[in-house]
PDB file of C-alpha atoms in Angstrom:
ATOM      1  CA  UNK A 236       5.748 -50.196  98.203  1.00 57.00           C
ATOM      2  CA  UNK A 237       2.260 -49.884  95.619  1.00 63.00           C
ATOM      3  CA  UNK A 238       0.544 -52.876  95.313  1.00 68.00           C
ATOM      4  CA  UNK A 239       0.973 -54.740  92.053  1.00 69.00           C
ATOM      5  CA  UNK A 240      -1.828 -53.107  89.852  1.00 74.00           C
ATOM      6  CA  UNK A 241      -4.019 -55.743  87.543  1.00 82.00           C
ATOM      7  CA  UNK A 242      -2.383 -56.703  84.194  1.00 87.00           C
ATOM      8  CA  UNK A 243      -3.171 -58.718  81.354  1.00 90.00           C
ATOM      9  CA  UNK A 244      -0.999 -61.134  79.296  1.00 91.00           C
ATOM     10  CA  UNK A 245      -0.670 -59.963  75.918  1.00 93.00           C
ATOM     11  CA  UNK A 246       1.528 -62.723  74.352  1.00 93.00           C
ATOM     12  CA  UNK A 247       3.535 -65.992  75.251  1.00 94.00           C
ATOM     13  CA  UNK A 248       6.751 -66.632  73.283  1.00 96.00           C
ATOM     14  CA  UNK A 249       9.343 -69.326  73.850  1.00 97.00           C
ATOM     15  CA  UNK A 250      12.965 -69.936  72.188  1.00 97.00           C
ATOM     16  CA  UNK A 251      13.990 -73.406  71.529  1.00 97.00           C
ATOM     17  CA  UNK A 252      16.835 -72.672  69.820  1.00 98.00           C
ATOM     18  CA  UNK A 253      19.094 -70.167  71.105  1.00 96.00           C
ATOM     19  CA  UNK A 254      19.667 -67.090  68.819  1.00 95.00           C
ATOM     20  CA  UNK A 255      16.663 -68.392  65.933  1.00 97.00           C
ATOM     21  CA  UNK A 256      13.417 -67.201  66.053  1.00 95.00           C
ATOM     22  CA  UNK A 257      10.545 -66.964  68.916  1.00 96.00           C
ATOM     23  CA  UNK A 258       7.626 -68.965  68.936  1.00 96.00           C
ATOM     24  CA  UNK A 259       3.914 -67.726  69.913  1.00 95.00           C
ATOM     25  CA  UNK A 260       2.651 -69.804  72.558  1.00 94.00           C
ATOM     26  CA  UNK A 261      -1.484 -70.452  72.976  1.00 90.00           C
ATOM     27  CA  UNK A 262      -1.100 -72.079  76.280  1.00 88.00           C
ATOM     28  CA  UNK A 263       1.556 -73.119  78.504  1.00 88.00           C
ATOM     29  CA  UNK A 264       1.973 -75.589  80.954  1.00 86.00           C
ATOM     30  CA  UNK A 265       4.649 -74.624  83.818  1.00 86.00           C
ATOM     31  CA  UNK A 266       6.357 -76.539  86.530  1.00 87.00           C
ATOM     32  CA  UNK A 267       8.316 -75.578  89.366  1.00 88.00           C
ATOM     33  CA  UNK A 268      11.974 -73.824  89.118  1.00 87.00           C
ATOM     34  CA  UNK A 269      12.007 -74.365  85.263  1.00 90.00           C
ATOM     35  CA  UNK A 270      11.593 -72.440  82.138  1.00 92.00           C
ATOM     36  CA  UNK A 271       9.030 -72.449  79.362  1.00 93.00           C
ATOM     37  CA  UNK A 272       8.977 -76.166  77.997  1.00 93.00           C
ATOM     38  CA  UNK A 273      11.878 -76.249  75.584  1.00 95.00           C
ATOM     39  CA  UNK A 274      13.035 -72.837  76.110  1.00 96.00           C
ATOM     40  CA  UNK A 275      16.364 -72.530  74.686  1.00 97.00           C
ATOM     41  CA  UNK A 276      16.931 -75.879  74.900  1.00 97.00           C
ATOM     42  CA  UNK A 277      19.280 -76.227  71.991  1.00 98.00           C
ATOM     43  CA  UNK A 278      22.167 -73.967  71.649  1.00 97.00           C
ATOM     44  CA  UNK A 279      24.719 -73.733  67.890  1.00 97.00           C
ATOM     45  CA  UNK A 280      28.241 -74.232  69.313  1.00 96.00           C
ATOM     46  CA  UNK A 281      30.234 -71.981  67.336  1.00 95.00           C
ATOM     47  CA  UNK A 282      33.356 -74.196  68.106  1.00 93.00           C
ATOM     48  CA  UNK A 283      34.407 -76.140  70.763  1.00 93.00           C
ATOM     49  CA  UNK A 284      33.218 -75.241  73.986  1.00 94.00           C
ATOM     50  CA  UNK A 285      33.903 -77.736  76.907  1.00 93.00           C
ATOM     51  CA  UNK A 286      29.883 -78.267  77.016  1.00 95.00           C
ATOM     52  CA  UNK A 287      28.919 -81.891  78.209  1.00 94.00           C
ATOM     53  CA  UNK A 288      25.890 -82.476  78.187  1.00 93.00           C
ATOM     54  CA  UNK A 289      25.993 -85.348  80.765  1.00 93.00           C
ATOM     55  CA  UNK A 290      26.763 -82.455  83.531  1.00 94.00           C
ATOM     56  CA  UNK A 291      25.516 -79.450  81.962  1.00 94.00           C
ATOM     57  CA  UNK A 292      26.487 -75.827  83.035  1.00 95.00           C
ATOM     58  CA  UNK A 293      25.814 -72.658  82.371  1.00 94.00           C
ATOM     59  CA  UNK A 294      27.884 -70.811  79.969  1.00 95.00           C
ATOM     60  CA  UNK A 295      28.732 -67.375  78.471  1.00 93.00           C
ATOM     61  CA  UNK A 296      26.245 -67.296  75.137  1.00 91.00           C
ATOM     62  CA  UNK A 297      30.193 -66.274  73.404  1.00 93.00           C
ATOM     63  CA  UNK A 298      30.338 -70.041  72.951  1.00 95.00           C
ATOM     64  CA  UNK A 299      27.353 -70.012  70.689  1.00 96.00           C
ATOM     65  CA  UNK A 300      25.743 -68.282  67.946  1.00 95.00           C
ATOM     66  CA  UNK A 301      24.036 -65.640  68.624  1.00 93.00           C
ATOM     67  CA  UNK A 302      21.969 -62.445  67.453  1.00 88.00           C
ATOM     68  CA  UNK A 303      24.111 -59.838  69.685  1.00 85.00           C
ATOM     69  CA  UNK A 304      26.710 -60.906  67.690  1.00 89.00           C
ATOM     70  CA  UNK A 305      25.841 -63.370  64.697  1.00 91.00           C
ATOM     71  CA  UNK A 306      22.953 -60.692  63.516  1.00 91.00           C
ATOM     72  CA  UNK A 307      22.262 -62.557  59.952  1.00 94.00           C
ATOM     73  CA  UNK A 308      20.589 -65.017  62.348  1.00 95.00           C
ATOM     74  CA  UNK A 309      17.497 -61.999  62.181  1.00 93.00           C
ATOM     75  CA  UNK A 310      16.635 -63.238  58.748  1.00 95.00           C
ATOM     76  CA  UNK A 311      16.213 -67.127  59.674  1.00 96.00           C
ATOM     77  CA  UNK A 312      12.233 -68.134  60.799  1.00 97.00           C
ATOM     78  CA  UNK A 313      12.480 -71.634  62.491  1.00 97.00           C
ATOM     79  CA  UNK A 314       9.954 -73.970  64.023  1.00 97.00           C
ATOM     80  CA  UNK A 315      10.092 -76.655  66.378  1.00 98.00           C
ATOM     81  CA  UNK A 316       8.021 -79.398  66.600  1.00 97.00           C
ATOM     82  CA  UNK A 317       7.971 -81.005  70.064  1.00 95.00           C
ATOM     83  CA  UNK A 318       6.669 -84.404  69.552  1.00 95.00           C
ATOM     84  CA  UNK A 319       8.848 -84.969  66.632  1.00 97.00           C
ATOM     85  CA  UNK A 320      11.627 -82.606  67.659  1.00 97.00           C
ATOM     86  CA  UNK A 321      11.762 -81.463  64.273  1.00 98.00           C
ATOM     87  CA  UNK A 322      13.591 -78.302  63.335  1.00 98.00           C
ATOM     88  CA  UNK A 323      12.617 -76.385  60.260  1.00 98.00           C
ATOM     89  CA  UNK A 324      14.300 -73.210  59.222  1.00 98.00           C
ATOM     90  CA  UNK A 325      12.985 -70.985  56.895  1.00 98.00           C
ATOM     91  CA  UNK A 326      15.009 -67.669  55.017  1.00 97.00           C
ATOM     92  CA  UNK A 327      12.702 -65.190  52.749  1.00 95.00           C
ATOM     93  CA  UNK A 328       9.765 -68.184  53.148  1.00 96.00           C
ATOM     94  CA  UNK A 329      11.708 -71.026  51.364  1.00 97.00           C
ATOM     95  CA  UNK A 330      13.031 -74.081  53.862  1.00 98.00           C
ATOM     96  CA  UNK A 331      16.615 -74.228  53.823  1.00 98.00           C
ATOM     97  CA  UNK A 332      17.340 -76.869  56.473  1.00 98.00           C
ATOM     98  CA  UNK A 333      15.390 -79.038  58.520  1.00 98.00           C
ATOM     99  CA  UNK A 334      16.443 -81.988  60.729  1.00 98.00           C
ATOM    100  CA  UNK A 335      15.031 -83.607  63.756  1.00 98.00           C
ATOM    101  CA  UNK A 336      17.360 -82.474  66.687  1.00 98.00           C
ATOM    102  CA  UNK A 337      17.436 -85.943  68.589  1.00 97.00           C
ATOM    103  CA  UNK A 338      19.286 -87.882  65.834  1.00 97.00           C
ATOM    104  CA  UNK A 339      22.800 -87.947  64.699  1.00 97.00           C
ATOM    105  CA  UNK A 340      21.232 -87.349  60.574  1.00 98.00           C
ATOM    106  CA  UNK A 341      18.886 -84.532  61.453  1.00 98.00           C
ATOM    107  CA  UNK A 342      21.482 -82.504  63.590  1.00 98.00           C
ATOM    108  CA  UNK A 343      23.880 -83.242  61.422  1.00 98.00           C
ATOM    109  CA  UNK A 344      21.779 -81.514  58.654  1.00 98.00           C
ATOM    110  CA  UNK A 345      21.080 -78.688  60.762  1.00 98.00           C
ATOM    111  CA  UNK A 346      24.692 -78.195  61.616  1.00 98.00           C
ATOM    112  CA  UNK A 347      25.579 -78.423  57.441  1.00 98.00           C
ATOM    113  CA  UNK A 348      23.435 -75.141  56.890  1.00 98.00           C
ATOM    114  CA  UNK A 349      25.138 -73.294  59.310  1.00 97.00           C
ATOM    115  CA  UNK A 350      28.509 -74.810  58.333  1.00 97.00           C
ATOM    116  CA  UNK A 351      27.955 -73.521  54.574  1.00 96.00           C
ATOM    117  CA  UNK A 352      25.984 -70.073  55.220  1.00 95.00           C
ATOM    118  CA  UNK A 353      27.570 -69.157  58.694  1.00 95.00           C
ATOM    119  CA  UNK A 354      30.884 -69.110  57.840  1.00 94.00           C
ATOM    120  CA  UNK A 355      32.069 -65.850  58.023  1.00 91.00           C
ATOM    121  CA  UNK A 356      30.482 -65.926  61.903  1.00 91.00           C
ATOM    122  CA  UNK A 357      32.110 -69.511  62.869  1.00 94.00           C
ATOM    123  CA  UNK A 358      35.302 -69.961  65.020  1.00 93.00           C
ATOM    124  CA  UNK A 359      34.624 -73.480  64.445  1.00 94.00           C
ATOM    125  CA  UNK A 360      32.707 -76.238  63.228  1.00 95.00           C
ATOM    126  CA  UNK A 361      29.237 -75.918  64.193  1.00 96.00           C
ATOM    127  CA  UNK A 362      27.300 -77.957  66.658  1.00 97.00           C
ATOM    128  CA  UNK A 363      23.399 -78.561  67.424  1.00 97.00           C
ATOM    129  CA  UNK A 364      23.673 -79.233  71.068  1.00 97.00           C
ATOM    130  CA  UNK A 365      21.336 -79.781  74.068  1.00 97.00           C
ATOM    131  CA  UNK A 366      22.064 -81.038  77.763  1.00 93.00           C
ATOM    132  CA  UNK A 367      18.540 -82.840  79.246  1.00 85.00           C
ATOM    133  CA  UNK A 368      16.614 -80.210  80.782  1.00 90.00           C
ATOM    134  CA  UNK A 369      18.929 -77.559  80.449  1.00 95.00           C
ATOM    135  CA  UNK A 370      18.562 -74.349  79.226  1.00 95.00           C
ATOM    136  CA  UNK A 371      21.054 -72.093  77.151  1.00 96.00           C
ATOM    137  CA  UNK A 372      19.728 -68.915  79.000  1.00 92.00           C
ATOM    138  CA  UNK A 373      21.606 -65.717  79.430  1.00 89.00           C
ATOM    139  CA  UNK A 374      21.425 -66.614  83.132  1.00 87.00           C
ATOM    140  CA  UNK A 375      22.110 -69.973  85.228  1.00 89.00           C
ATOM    141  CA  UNK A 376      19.040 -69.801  87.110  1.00 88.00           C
ATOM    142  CA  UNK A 377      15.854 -70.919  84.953  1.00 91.00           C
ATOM    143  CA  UNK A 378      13.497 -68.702  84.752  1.00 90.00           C
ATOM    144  CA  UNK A 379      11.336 -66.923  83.014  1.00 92.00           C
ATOM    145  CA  UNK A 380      11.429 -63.319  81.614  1.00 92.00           C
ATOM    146  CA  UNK A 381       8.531 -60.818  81.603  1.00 92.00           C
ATOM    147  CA  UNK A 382       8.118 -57.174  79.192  1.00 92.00           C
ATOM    148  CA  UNK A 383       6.256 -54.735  79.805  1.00 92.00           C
ATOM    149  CA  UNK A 384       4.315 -53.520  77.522  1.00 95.00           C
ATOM    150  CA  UNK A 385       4.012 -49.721  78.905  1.00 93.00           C
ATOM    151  CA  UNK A 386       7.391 -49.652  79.068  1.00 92.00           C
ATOM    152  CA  UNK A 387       7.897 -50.405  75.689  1.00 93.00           C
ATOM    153  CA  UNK A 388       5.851 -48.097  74.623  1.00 95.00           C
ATOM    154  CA  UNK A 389       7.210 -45.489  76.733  1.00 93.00           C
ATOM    155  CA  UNK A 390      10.837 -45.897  75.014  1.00 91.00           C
ATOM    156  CA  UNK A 391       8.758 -45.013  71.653  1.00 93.00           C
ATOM    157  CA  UNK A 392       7.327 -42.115  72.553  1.00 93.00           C
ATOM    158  CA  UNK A 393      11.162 -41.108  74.091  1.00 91.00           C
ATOM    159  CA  UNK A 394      12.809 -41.943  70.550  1.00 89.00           C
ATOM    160  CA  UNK A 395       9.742 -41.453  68.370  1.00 91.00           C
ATOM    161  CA  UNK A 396      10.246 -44.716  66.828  1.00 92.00           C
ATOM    162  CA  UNK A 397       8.648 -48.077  66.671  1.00 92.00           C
ATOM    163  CA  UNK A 398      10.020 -50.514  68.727  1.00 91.00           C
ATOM    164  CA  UNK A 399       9.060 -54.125  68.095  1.00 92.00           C
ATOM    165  CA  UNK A 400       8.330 -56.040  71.445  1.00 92.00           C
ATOM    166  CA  UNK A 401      10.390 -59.256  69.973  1.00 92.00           C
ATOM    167  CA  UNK A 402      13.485 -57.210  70.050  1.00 89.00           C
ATOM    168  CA  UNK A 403      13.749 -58.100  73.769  1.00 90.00           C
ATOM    169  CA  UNK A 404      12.903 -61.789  73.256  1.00 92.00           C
ATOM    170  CA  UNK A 405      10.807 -62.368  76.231  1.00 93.00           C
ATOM    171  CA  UNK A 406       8.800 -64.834  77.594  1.00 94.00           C
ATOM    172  CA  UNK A 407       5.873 -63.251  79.282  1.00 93.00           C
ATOM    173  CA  UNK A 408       4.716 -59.959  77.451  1.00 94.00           C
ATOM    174  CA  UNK A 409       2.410 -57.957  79.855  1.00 93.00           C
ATOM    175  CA  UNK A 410      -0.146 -55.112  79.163  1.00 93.00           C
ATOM    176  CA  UNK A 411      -1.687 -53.151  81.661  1.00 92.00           C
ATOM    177  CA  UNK A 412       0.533 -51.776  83.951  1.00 92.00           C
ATOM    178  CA  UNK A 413       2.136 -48.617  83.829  1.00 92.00           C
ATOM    179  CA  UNK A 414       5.635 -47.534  82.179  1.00 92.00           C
ATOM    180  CA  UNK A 415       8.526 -48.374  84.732  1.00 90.00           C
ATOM    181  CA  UNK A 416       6.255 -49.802  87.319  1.00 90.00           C
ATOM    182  CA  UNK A 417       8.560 -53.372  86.961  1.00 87.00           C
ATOM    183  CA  UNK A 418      11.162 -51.742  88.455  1.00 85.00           C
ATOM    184  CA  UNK A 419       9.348 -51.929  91.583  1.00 88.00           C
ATOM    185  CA  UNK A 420       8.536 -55.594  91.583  1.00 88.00           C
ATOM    186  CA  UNK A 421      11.519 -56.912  92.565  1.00 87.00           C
ATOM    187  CA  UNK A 422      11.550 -59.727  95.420  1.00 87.00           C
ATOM    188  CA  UNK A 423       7.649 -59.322  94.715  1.00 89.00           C
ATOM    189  CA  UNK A 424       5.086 -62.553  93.601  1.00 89.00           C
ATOM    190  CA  UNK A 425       3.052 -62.176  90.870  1.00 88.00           C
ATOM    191  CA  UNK A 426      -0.237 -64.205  90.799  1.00 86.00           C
ATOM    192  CA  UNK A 427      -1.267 -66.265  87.598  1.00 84.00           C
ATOM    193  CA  UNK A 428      -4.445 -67.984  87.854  1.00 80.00           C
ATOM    194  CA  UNK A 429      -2.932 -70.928  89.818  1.00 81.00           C
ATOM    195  CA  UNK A 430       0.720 -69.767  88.711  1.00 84.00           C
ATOM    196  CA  UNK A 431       2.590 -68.121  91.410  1.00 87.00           C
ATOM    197  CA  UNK A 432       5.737 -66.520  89.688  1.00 88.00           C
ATOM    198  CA  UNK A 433       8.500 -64.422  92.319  1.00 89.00           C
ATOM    199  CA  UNK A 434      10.336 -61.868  90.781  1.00 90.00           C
ATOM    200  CA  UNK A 435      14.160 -62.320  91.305  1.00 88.00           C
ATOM    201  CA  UNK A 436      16.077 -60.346  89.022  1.00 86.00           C
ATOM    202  CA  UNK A 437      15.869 -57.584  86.684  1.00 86.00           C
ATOM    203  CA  UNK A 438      17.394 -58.266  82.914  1.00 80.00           C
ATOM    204  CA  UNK A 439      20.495 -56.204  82.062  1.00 71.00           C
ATOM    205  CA  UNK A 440      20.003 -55.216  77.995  1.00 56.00           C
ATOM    206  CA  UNK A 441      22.230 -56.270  75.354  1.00 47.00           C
ATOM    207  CA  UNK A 442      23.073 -55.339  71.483  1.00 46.00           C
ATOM    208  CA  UNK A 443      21.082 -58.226  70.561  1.00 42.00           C
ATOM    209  CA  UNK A 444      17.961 -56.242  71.003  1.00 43.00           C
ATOM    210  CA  UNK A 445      19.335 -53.796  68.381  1.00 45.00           C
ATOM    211  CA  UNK A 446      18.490 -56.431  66.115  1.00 48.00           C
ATOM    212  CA  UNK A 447      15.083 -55.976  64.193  1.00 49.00           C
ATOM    213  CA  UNK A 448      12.915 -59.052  64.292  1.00 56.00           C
ATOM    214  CA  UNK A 449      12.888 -61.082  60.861  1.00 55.00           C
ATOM    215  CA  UNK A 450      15.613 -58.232  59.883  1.00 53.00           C
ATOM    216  CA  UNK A 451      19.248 -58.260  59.681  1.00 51.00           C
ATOM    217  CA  UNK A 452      19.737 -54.420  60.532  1.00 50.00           C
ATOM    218  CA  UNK A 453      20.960 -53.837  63.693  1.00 46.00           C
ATOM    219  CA  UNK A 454      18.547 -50.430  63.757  1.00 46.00           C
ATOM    220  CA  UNK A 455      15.997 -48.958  62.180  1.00 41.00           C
ATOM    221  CA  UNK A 456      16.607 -45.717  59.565  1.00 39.00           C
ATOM    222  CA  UNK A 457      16.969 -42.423  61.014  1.00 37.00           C
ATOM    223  CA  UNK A 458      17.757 -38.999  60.296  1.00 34.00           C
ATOM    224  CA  UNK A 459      20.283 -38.637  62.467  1.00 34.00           C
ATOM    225  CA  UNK A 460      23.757 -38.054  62.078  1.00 32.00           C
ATOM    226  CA  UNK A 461      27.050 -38.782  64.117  1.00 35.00           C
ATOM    227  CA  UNK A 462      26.233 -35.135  65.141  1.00 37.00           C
ATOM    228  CA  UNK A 463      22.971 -35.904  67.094  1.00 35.00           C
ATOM    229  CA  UNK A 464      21.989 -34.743  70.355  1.00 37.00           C
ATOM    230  CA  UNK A 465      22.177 -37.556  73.355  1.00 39.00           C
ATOM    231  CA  UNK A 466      18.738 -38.856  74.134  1.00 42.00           C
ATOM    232  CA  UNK A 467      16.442 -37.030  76.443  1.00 42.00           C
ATOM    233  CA  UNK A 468      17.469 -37.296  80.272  1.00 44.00           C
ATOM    234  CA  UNK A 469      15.246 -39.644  80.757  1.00 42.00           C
ATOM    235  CA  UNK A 470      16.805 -42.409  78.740  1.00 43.00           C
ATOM    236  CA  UNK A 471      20.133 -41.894  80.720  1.00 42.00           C
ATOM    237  CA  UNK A 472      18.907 -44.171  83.281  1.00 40.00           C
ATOM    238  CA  UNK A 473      18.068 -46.584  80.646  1.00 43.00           C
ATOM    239  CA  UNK A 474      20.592 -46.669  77.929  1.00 41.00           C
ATOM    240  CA  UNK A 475      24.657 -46.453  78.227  1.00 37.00           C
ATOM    241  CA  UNK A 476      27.219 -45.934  75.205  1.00 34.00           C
ATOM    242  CA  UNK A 477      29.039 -43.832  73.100  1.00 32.00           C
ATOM    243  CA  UNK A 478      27.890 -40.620  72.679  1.00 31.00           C
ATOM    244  CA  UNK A 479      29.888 -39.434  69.667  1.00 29.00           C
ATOM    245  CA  UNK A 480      26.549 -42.098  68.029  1.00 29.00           C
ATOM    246  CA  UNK A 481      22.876 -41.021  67.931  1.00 29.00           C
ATOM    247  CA  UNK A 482      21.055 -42.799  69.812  1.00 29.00           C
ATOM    248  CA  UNK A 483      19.910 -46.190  68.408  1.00 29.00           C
ATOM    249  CA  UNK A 484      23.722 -47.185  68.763  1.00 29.00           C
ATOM    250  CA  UNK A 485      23.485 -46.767  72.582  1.00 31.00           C
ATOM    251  CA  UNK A 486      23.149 -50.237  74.365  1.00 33.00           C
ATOM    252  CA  UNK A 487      20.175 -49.914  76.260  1.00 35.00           C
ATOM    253  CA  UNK A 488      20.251 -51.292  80.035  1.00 35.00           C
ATOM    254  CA  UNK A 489      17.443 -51.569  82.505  1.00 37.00           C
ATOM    255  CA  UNK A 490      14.350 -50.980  80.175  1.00 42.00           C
ATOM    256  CA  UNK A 491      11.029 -52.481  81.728  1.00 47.00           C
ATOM    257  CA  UNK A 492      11.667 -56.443  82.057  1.00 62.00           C
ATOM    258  CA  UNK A 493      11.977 -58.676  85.269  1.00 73.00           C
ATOM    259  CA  UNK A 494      13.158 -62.414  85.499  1.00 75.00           C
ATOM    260  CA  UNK A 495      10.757 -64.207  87.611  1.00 75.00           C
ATOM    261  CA  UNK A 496      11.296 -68.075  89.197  1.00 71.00           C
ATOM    262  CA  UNK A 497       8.114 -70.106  88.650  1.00 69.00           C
ATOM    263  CA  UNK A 498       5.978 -72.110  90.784  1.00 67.00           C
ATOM    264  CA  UNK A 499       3.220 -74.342  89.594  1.00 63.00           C
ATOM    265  CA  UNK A 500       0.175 -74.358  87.162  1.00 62.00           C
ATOM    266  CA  UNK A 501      -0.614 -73.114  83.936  1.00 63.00           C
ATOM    267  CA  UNK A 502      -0.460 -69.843  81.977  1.00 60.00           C
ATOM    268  CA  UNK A 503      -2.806 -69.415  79.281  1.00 53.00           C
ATOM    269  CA  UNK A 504      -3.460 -66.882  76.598  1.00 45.00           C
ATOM    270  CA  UNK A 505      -5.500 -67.241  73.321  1.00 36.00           C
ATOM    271  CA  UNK A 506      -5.130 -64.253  71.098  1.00 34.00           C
ATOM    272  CA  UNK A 507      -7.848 -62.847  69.456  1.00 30.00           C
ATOM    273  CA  UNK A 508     -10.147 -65.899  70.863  1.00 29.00           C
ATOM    274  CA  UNK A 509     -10.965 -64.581  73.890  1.00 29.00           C
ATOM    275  CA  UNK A 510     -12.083 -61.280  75.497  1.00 31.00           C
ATOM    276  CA  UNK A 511      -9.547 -58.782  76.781  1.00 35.00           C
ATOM    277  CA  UNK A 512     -11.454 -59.724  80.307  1.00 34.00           C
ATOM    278  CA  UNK A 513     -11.230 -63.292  79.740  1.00 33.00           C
ATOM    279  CA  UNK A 514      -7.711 -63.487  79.381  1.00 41.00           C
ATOM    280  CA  UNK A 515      -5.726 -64.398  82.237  1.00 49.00           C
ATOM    281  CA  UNK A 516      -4.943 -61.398  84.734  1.00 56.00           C
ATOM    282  CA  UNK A 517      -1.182 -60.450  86.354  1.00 63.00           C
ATOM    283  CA  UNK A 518      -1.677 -59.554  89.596  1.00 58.00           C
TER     284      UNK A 518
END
């Protein structure tokens, strides 16, 4: 197997509510076996679920809302506040809800904006909940999810479209390495700084990352027809889905991100403040 080549972090982003927006990240602090700090720690219960949060358990994201289904949730900017636990949602700039997520009035506030402009994407009454340290993650395990950057850009030049980063709502987004080279990192450590992060799984793709950040269309325009071609062979290892569609309607798979456990330290990353040297290296 290669050894890991050097990388550089491009961007931290974390999710504290599952399915609203991501949140840049300067600096993160990150302790053993658990996520970001408040990554996805509040999930929308699109009904009744059987969640209790005094023995919280992973669940199928189907019990909440979500962008691979609930894709109006693209248009919604939200920010959370951690000493105040403050939730503010934004649509086209203007604050439509807001509500601190710790008390009965400010959930139940959140939970009123979804109840009046969700409607049409609830099986249920709506609930802000949250279970301790838990996290709503795709996966039981916490963990933390990495991008690659090359990769990215590799499915670009394959579609000759943009594709937004954010689509894939990642963690850790990493510059530096070459296209496809997470695929070999598996059961591999990746170095930090101090952080020591092992590599345990790689992230199977959903619909959701159809969705265009800050935009409810589940692709971008394209000349294509019905009638178009399949992608290029290369993409067959990548994407799966109905071929009768061009190609943005193909639910991609295994496209250039790992899951990775953590262990200790701190991750740090000031954009545009510090040198492209400066910034901390992936190793």
């Amino acid at each position: 197997m290669s050894p890991i080549p050097p990388a550089q972090i491009a961007s931290l982003y974390r999710y504290p509510v599952k399915g609203l927006s991501p949140e840049p990240l300067p600096r993160v602090a990150l302790r053993i076996g658990e996520t970001l700090p408040a990554d996805r720690r509040y999930a929308i219960e699109n009904g009744p679920s059987g969640f209790d949060p005094g023995a919280p358990a992973w669940m199928p994201k189907s019990h909440f809302l979500m962008l691979m289904r609930d894709e109006r949730l693209a248009g919604l900017r939200s920010h959370f506040e951690d000493s105040s636990n403050l939730l503010t949602i934004r649509e086209s700039g203007i604050v439509v809800a807001r509500g601190g997520l710790e008390s009965a009035e400010g959930r139940a506030a959140i939970e009123a904006f979804f109840a009046t402009n969700f409607a049409g994407e609830l099986m249920g009454q709506p609930k802000v909940i949250s279970g301790g340290g838990h996290s709503f993650s795709d996966v039981a395990r916490k963990v933390v999810s990495i991008i690659n950057l090359g990769s990215v850009a590799a499915v670009e030049a394959i579609v000759g479209l943009p594709v937004h980063p954010l689509r894939f709502r990642a963690n850790l987004y990493v510059s530096g390495w070459p296209a496809w080279h997470e695929f070999e990192l598996l059961g591999q450590t990746l170095a930090i700084g101090d952080a020591r992060l092992k590599v345990v799984k790689r992230i199977t793709r959903l619909r959701r990352h159809q969705r265009r950040p800050g935009n409810r269309r589940a692709r971008p325009r394209h000349p294509a027809h019905d009638d178009a071609p399949p992608p290029p062979q290369r993409m067959r290892h990548l994407c799966r889905g109905d071929r009768r569609r061009h190609y943005w309607r193909w639910r991609c798979g295994r496209d250039g991100s790992a899951e990775a456990f953590v262990s200790g330290a701190t991750i740090a990353f000031i954009l545009l403040k510090a040198s492209r040297s400066a910034a901390p290296g992936v190793a």
